[in-house]
Short mmCIF file of C-alpha atoms and ligand atoms in Angstrom, two decimals:
data_model
loop_
_atom_site.label_atom_id
_atom_site.label_comp_id
_atom_site.label_asym_id
_atom_site.label_seq_id
_atom_site.Cartn_x
_atom_site.Cartn_y
_atom_site.Cartn_z
CA UNK A 1 -28.47 11.13 -10.93
CA UNK A 2 -26.06 15.15 -9.27
CA UNK A 3 -24.16 14.65 -6.78
CA UNK A 4 -24.24 16.93 -4.80
CA UNK A 5 -22.89 15.68 -1.11
CA UNK A 6 -19.62 13.52 -0.67
CA UNK A 7 -19.03 11.43 1.98
CA UNK A 8 -15.28 10.13 1.80
CA UNK A 9 -13.03 7.35 4.20
CA UNK A 10 -10.49 6.13 4.24
CA UNK A 11 -9.62 1.76 4.90
CA UNK A 12 -7.69 -0.70 5.49
CA UNK A 13 -3.87 -0.56 6.05
CA UNK A 14 -2.56 3.37 6.50
CA UNK A 15 0.49 4.85 3.39
CA UNK A 16 1.60 7.14 3.26
CA UNK A 17 0.33 9.85 0.16
CA UNK A 18 -3.53 9.84 1.08
CA UNK A 19 -3.76 12.79 2.61
CA UNK A 20 -2.72 14.15 -0.25
CA UNK A 21 -5.79 12.39 -2.21
CA UNK A 22 -7.92 13.77 0.90
CA UNK A 23 -7.06 17.19 0.18
CA UNK A 24 -7.56 16.80 -3.76
CA UNK A 25 -10.80 14.87 -3.05
CA UNK A 26 -12.04 18.11 -0.87
CA UNK A 27 -10.51 20.80 -2.56
CA UNK A 28 -10.93 19.56 -6.04
CA UNK A 29 -14.61 19.04 -5.02
CA UNK A 30 -15.34 22.81 -3.11
CA UNK A 31 -13.92 24.49 -6.25
CA UNK A 32 -16.73 22.86 -7.72
CA UNK A 33 -19.03 23.27 -5.83
CA UNK A 34 -19.65 19.64 -4.44
CA UNK A 35 -20.25 19.93 -0.31
CA UNK A 36 -17.60 17.48 1.25
CA UNK A 37 -17.64 14.92 4.88
CA UNK A 38 -15.47 12.92 6.21
CA UNK A 39 -15.44 10.31 7.95
CA UNK A 40 -13.30 9.73 10.09
CA UNK A 41 -11.96 5.85 10.74
CA UNK A 42 -13.03 4.06 7.83
CA UNK A 43 -16.23 1.50 7.37
CA UNK A 44 -16.20 1.73 11.31
CA UNK A 45 -16.50 5.34 11.75
CA UNK A 46 -18.98 5.62 8.97
CA UNK A 47 -21.84 2.62 11.01
CA UNK A 48 -21.14 5.29 14.29
CA UNK A 49 -21.66 8.37 12.95
CA UNK A 50 -17.88 9.94 12.58
CA UNK A 51 -18.33 12.65 10.42
CA UNK A 52 -16.96 16.39 9.78
CA UNK A 53 -18.17 18.36 7.48
CA UNK A 54 -14.81 19.16 5.27
CA UNK A 55 -13.42 23.34 4.02
CA UNK A 56 -10.54 24.43 2.59
CA UNK A 57 -8.76 24.83 5.76
CA UNK A 58 -8.94 21.56 7.05
CA UNK A 59 -7.06 20.14 4.54
CA UNK A 60 -4.27 22.70 5.11
CA UNK A 61 -0.64 21.89 5.80
CA UNK A 62 -1.69 18.33 5.20
CA UNK A 63 -0.45 17.10 1.72
CA UNK A 64 4.04 16.46 3.91
CA UNK A 65 2.08 13.90 6.16
CA UNK A 66 1.99 10.84 6.68
CA UNK A 67 -0.89 8.54 7.66
CA UNK A 68 -3.54 9.71 7.32
CA UNK A 69 -5.98 12.83 8.97
CA UNK A 70 -9.16 11.16 9.05
CA UNK A 71 -7.89 8.06 10.16
CA UNK A 72 -8.44 4.56 9.59
CA UNK A 73 -9.83 0.77 10.46
CA UNK A 74 -10.78 -3.14 9.72
CA UNK A 75 -14.85 -2.96 10.36
CA UNK A 76 -15.34 -7.27 10.57
CA UNK A 77 -18.82 -6.03 10.60
CA UNK A 78 -18.74 -4.33 7.09
CA UNK A 79 -18.39 -7.69 6.27
CA UNK A 80 -22.00 -8.85 6.78
CA UNK A 81 -24.64 -7.27 4.11
CA UNK A 82 -27.16 -5.66 7.73
CA UNK A 83 -24.06 -3.53 8.74
CA UNK A 84 -24.02 -2.19 4.81
CA UNK A 85 -27.56 -1.38 5.11
CA UNK A 86 -26.90 0.67 8.12
CA UNK A 87 -24.17 2.64 6.40
CA UNK A 88 -26.05 3.19 3.65
CA UNK A 89 -28.95 4.31 5.62
CA UNK A 90 -26.73 6.93 7.56
CA UNK A 91 -25.69 8.43 4.67
CA UNK A 92 -28.88 8.79 3.09
CA UNK A 93 -29.83 10.43 5.86
CA UNK A 94 -27.25 12.97 6.09
CA UNK A 95 -27.96 12.97 2.35
CA UNK A 96 -24.44 11.98 1.39
CA UNK A 97 -25.87 10.23 -2.52
CA UNK A 98 -21.86 9.16 -3.50
CA UNK A 99 -18.78 7.39 -1.01
CA UNK A 100 -14.89 8.44 -2.59
CA UNK A 101 -12.78 5.87 -0.89
CA UNK A 102 -9.37 5.49 -0.25
CA UNK A 103 -8.18 2.09 0.54
CA UNK A 104 -6.37 -1.76 -0.66
CA UNK A 105 -8.97 -4.50 -2.34
CA UNK A 106 -10.47 -5.65 0.28
CA UNK A 107 -11.73 -2.05 1.02
CA UNK A 108 -12.83 -1.41 -2.74
CA UNK A 109 -14.74 -4.93 -2.37
CA UNK A 110 -16.79 -3.62 0.18
CA UNK A 111 -17.25 -0.24 -1.41
CA UNK A 112 -18.70 -2.52 -3.83
CA UNK A 113 -20.88 -4.72 -2.34
CA UNK A 114 -22.79 -0.95 -1.70
CA UNK A 115 -22.64 -0.14 -5.83
CA UNK A 116 -23.96 -3.58 -5.88
CA UNK A 117 -27.20 -4.48 -3.04
CA UNK A 118 -27.60 -0.69 -2.69
CA UNK A 119 -26.75 1.12 -6.28
CA UNK A 120 -24.69 3.58 -3.95
CA UNK A 121 -22.71 5.64 -5.89
CA UNK A 122 -18.01 5.29 -5.45
CA UNK A 123 -14.99 5.90 -6.67
CA UNK A 124 -12.01 3.91 -4.92
CA UNK A 125 -8.58 5.65 -4.47
CA UNK A 126 -6.32 3.03 -4.27
CA UNK A 127 -4.10 3.26 -1.52
CA UNK A 128 -1.40 1.08 0.41
CA UNK A 129 1.89 0.27 0.38
CA UNK A 130 2.51 -3.17 -1.44
CA UNK A 131 0.83 -1.98 -4.97
CA UNK A 132 -0.86 -4.96 -5.30
CA UNK A 133 -3.54 -4.62 -6.11
CA UNK A 134 -5.51 -5.74 -9.88
CA UNK A 135 -5.45 -3.02 -12.80
CA UNK A 136 -3.94 -0.52 -11.57
CA UNK A 137 0.33 0.22 -11.90
CA UNK A 138 0.48 2.15 -8.91
CA UNK A 139 -1.41 2.71 -5.50
CA UNK A 140 -0.11 5.48 -4.10
CA UNK A 141 2.41 5.00 -0.37
CA UNK A 142 4.11 2.87 -3.01
CA UNK A 143 7.45 5.06 -3.20
CA UNK A 144 7.76 5.88 -0.07
CA UNK A 145 7.98 3.20 1.17
CA UNK A 146 10.02 1.06 -0.64
CA UNK A 147 12.06 4.86 0.03
CA UNK A 148 12.45 4.60 3.83
CA UNK A 149 13.59 1.42 2.79
CA UNK A 150 16.23 1.60 1.16
CA UNK A 151 17.45 5.10 2.92
CA UNK A 152 17.81 1.18 6.25
CA UNK A 153 19.65 -1.07 4.45
CA UNK A 154 21.95 1.47 3.23
CA UNK A 155 22.43 2.87 6.14
CA UNK A 156 22.84 -1.44 6.98
CA UNK A 157 24.79 -1.46 4.71
CA UNK A 158 27.42 0.68 6.20
CA UNK A 159 27.68 -1.50 9.14
CA UNK A 160 27.23 -4.57 7.19
CA UNK A 161 30.78 -3.22 5.04
CA UNK A 162 32.33 -2.17 8.65
CA UNK A 163 32.13 -5.04 10.92
CA UNK A 164 32.05 -7.82 7.24
CA UNK A 165 28.71 -9.38 8.19
CA UNK A 166 25.53 -10.42 6.50
CA UNK A 167 22.96 -9.37 7.42
CA UNK A 168 18.43 -10.43 5.74
CA UNK A 169 16.11 -6.78 6.23
CA UNK A 170 13.07 -7.48 5.72
CA UNK A 171 10.33 -6.05 4.55
CA UNK A 172 6.81 -5.40 3.77
CA UNK A 173 5.42 -7.28 1.62
CA UNK A 174 2.30 -10.30 3.07
CA UNK A 175 1.46 -11.33 -1.32
CA UNK A 176 2.98 -8.76 -2.62
CA UNK A 177 6.60 -8.96 -4.36
CA UNK A 178 7.01 -5.86 -5.16
CA UNK A 179 8.49 -3.70 -2.07
CA UNK A 180 11.37 -6.04 -1.95
CA UNK A 181 11.94 -6.27 -5.53
CA UNK A 182 12.46 -2.77 -6.00
CA UNK A 183 14.16 -2.55 -2.53
CA UNK A 184 16.67 -4.70 -4.24
CA UNK A 185 18.18 -3.76 -7.25
CA UNK A 186 18.63 -0.37 -5.36
CA UNK A 187 20.39 -1.15 -2.67
CA UNK A 188 22.37 -3.51 -5.17
CA UNK A 189 21.07 -6.53 -2.40
CA UNK A 190 23.06 -9.90 -3.01
CA UNK A 191 19.85 -11.97 -2.28
CA UNK A 192 16.04 -10.79 -2.90
CA UNK A 193 13.59 -13.61 -1.63
CA UNK A 194 9.93 -13.46 -2.65
CA UNK A 195 7.45 -14.27 -0.26
CA UNK A 196 5.31 -17.10 -1.41
CA UNK A 197 9.40 -18.52 -2.45
CA UNK A 198 10.36 -22.12 -1.36
CA UNK A 199 14.47 -21.04 0.39
CA UNK A 200 17.35 -22.32 -1.45
CA UNK A 201 19.37 -22.23 1.92
CA UNK A 202 22.73 -23.17 -0.12
CA UNK A 203 21.76 -20.95 -3.07
CA UNK A 204 22.04 -18.36 -0.44
CA UNK A 205 25.15 -20.19 1.36
CA UNK A 206 27.11 -20.18 -2.56
CA UNK A 207 26.50 -16.47 -3.69
CA UNK A 208 27.50 -15.70 0.21
CA UNK A 209 30.77 -17.60 0.00
CA UNK A 210 31.21 -16.60 -3.77
CA UNK A 211 30.69 -12.86 -2.97
CA UNK A 212 33.40 -12.99 0.31
CA UNK A 213 35.53 -14.79 -2.63
CA UNK A 214 36.05 -12.37 -4.80
CA UNK A 215 36.28 -9.32 -2.11
CA UNK A 216 32.84 -8.32 -0.85
CA UNK A 217 32.81 -6.94 2.81
CA UNK A 218 29.29 -7.30 3.15
CA UNK A 219 25.89 -9.00 1.97
CA UNK A 220 21.71 -8.12 1.96
CA UNK A 221 19.66 -10.57 1.41
CA UNK A 222 16.17 -8.42 1.04
CA UNK A 223 12.85 -11.09 2.35
CA UNK A 224 9.33 -10.46 1.59
CA UNK A 225 7.78 -11.04 5.04
CA UNK A 226 5.14 -12.97 4.07
CA UNK A 227 2.65 -14.95 5.55
CA UNK A 228 3.49 -13.81 8.93
CA UNK A 229 6.26 -11.05 9.55
CA UNK A 230 9.89 -12.41 10.94
CA UNK A 231 10.35 -15.46 8.12
CA UNK A 232 13.79 -13.38 8.61
CA UNK A 233 14.71 -15.77 12.34
CA UNK A 234 13.92 -18.84 10.58
CA UNK A 235 15.94 -18.51 8.10
CA UNK A 236 18.99 -17.12 9.97
CA UNK A 237 18.67 -20.22 12.47
CA UNK A 238 18.25 -22.40 9.02
CA UNK A 239 21.66 -20.89 7.59
CA UNK A 240 23.26 -21.16 11.06
CA UNK A 241 22.47 -24.29 12.52
CA UNK A 242 22.77 -26.26 8.45
CA UNK A 243 25.00 -24.20 7.13
CA UNK A 244 27.29 -22.62 9.32
CA UNK A 245 27.39 -19.13 8.42
CA UNK A 246 26.45 -16.06 10.77
CA UNK A 247 23.72 -13.60 9.84
CA UNK A 248 22.12 -10.44 11.78
CA UNK A 249 18.42 -9.48 11.42
CA UNK A 250 16.64 -6.64 10.70
CA UNK A 251 13.35 -6.74 9.83
CA UNK A 252 11.73 -3.40 9.60
CA UNK A 253 7.87 -2.99 10.29
CA UNK A 254 6.03 -1.01 10.21
CA UNK A 255 8.40 2.23 9.70
CA UNK A 256 8.11 1.59 5.35
CA UNK A 257 3.86 2.90 6.37
CA UNK A 258 4.89 5.91 8.10
CA UNK A 259 6.76 9.29 6.83
CA UNK A 260 5.85 12.09 4.51
CA UNK A 261 5.03 11.00 1.00
CA UNK A 262 8.21 11.39 -1.61
CA UNK A 263 6.90 13.19 -4.81
CA UNK A 264 5.65 10.88 -7.02
CA UNK A 265 3.28 9.73 -4.22
CA UNK A 266 2.12 13.21 -3.18
CA UNK A 267 1.43 14.07 -7.16
CA UNK A 268 -0.75 10.65 -7.88
CA UNK A 269 -2.58 10.63 -4.93
CA UNK A 270 -3.61 14.93 -6.53
CA UNK A 271 -4.47 13.49 -9.61
CA UNK A 272 -6.26 11.28 -8.75
CA UNK A 273 -8.69 12.26 -6.23
CA UNK A 274 -9.29 15.26 -8.10
CA UNK A 275 -9.92 12.11 -11.19
CA UNK A 276 -12.02 10.63 -8.67
CA UNK A 277 -14.41 14.08 -8.06
CA UNK A 278 -14.61 14.55 -11.66
CA UNK A 279 -15.85 10.79 -11.67
CA UNK A 280 -18.72 11.34 -9.98
CA UNK A 281 -19.77 15.19 -11.56
CA UNK A 282 -19.96 13.64 -14.41
CA UNK A 283 -21.86 10.26 -13.60
CA UNK A 284 -19.01 7.42 -13.56
CA UNK A 285 -19.38 5.05 -11.48
CA UNK A 286 -18.48 2.89 -9.74
CA UNK A 287 -15.44 3.14 -10.32
CA UNK A 288 -11.00 3.29 -9.44
CA UNK A 289 -8.76 5.69 -10.46
CA UNK A 290 -5.67 3.33 -11.36
CA UNK A 291 -2.19 4.17 -13.69
CA UNK A 292 -1.99 1.51 -16.47
CA UNK A 293 0.91 2.60 -19.28
CA UNK A 294 2.23 5.74 -16.81
CA UNK A 295 -1.33 7.51 -16.87
CA UNK A 296 -3.83 7.40 -14.16
CA UNK A 297 -6.63 7.31 -15.80
CA UNK A 298 -10.61 6.43 -14.60
CA UNK A 299 -11.31 1.59 -14.72
CA UNK A 300 -14.19 -0.50 -13.59
CA UNK A 301 -14.14 -0.97 -9.97
CA UNK A 302 -15.33 -4.78 -10.33
CA UNK A 303 -11.35 -5.42 -11.99
CA UNK A 304 -9.56 -3.97 -8.80
CA UNK A 305 -10.68 -5.95 -6.17
CA UNK A 306 -8.77 -8.84 -6.42
CA UNK A 307 -4.73 -8.59 -5.11
CA UNK A 308 -2.25 -8.94 -7.78
CA UNK A 309 1.05 -9.69 -7.15
CA UNK A 310 2.77 -7.47 -10.46
CA UNK A 311 5.53 -10.37 -9.65
CA UNK A 312 8.26 -8.46 -12.04
CA UNK A 313 10.72 -11.36 -11.15
CA UNK A 314 12.74 -10.52 -13.95
CA UNK A 315 14.37 -7.75 -11.32
CA UNK A 316 15.18 -10.36 -8.47
CA UNK A 317 17.32 -12.17 -12.05
CA UNK A 318 18.46 -7.57 -11.70
CA UNK A 319 19.21 -7.85 -8.40
CA UNK A 320 21.79 -11.48 -8.64
CA UNK A 321 23.64 -10.29 -12.06
CA UNK A 322 24.47 -6.53 -10.51
CA UNK A 323 25.72 -7.41 -7.41
CA UNK A 324 27.41 -10.58 -8.29
P1 LIG B 1 -7.68 -3.36 2.20
O1 LIG B 1 -8.84 -2.14 1.66
O2 LIG B 1 -6.49 -2.82 2.61
O3 LIG B 1 -7.05 -4.57 1.13
P2 LIG B 1 -8.44 -5.04 4.25
O4 LIG B 1 -8.57 -5.57 3.24
O5 LIG B 1 -8.39 -5.27 5.87
O6 LIG B 1 -7.51 -3.52 3.37
O7 LIG B 1 -10.46 -4.33 4.42
C1 LIG B 1 -10.83 -2.62 4.76
C2 LIG B 1 -12.20 -3.15 5.08
O8 LIG B 1 -13.01 -3.53 3.61
C3 LIG B 1 -12.00 -4.55 5.85
O9 LIG B 1 -11.86 -4.77 7.37
C4 LIG B 1 -13.52 -3.86 5.55
O10 LIG B 1 -13.90 -3.46 6.39
C5 LIG B 1 -13.99 -4.24 4.21
N1 LIG B 1 -13.85 -5.58 3.31
C6 LIG B 1 -12.93 -6.37 2.78
N2 LIG B 1 -13.54 -7.26 2.49
C7 LIG B 1 -14.78 -6.97 2.00
C8 LIG B 1 -16.16 -7.66 2.21
N3 LIG B 1 -15.68 -8.84 1.30
N4 LIG B 1 -17.68 -7.32 1.62
C9 LIG B 1 -17.49 -5.80 2.36
N5 LIG B 1 -16.26 -5.25 2.78
C10 LIG B 1 -15.17 -5.57 2.86
#
């Protein structure tokens, strides 16, 4: 088959750099003489027929903007086969013959179902701040989220130092340690608590006290949010009630999801958007654009439909060793 009209959507959680990928898909396709229809609000918008024709200027002045101009959503309906059939009927009625999906592993499961149930050509671009998709070393938005968290922790360190305080700073990552570990190393954090780690409160107390004994004025403990955001408050209460240690909690939350993408995110998103269109034009689907061994390339969609915690636990040791 030959692809002459691509549909493009973002799905799941947004991440900074999605706009760079949108721009790259649209500009590459138009350069190649391929029509692009933007689909608003993910699979939910697809089911409602929320389409817009993309031209060169639709993606002008967006490379530096966080979020996604196409917006995104989660669609419970799309989990059901009858709604995926409806989605394919809508796409075919619009003469859209392939789909580029920017999102996480959940969105890729939806894409996989479109291919398996209806042989609808799909290519995925990994976009999530969590860097938690199998078979890729990188997902668009991770670098920006880490940078944002680092800037926040640096500010917290200033006040922590002035008042000789200990802060628990909670960063995003339900199942993924990636943000917490990188932020921990880059901010000189005294401890990094991973999402599913059983917290050793006594060790935290010992580390704080050892720091004080050797003249430290502040401690920063990076806490990955884990399954329930706000986990830091529970840790704070135990430290206070059982160990009589005062701490302050800062939850960075959605601040990490916004903001202008870093050069890394812009560059990788641009490469991935370009490659996604090239894949469709050379009949390579269902695929996902990934980073492996530091290079952007294509891999089979089926390899990217599970979560992976690239849990570099040696970074936890690194953070603690360097902040001793
Ligand atoms: P992310 O893509 O960021 O991981 P979600 O897991 O919320 O985000 O998935 C986004 C959307 O993808 C869901 O709201 C749903 O519409 C679709 N989706 C997720 N999992 C599946 C699945 N197993 N089958 C079909 N569609 C799915």
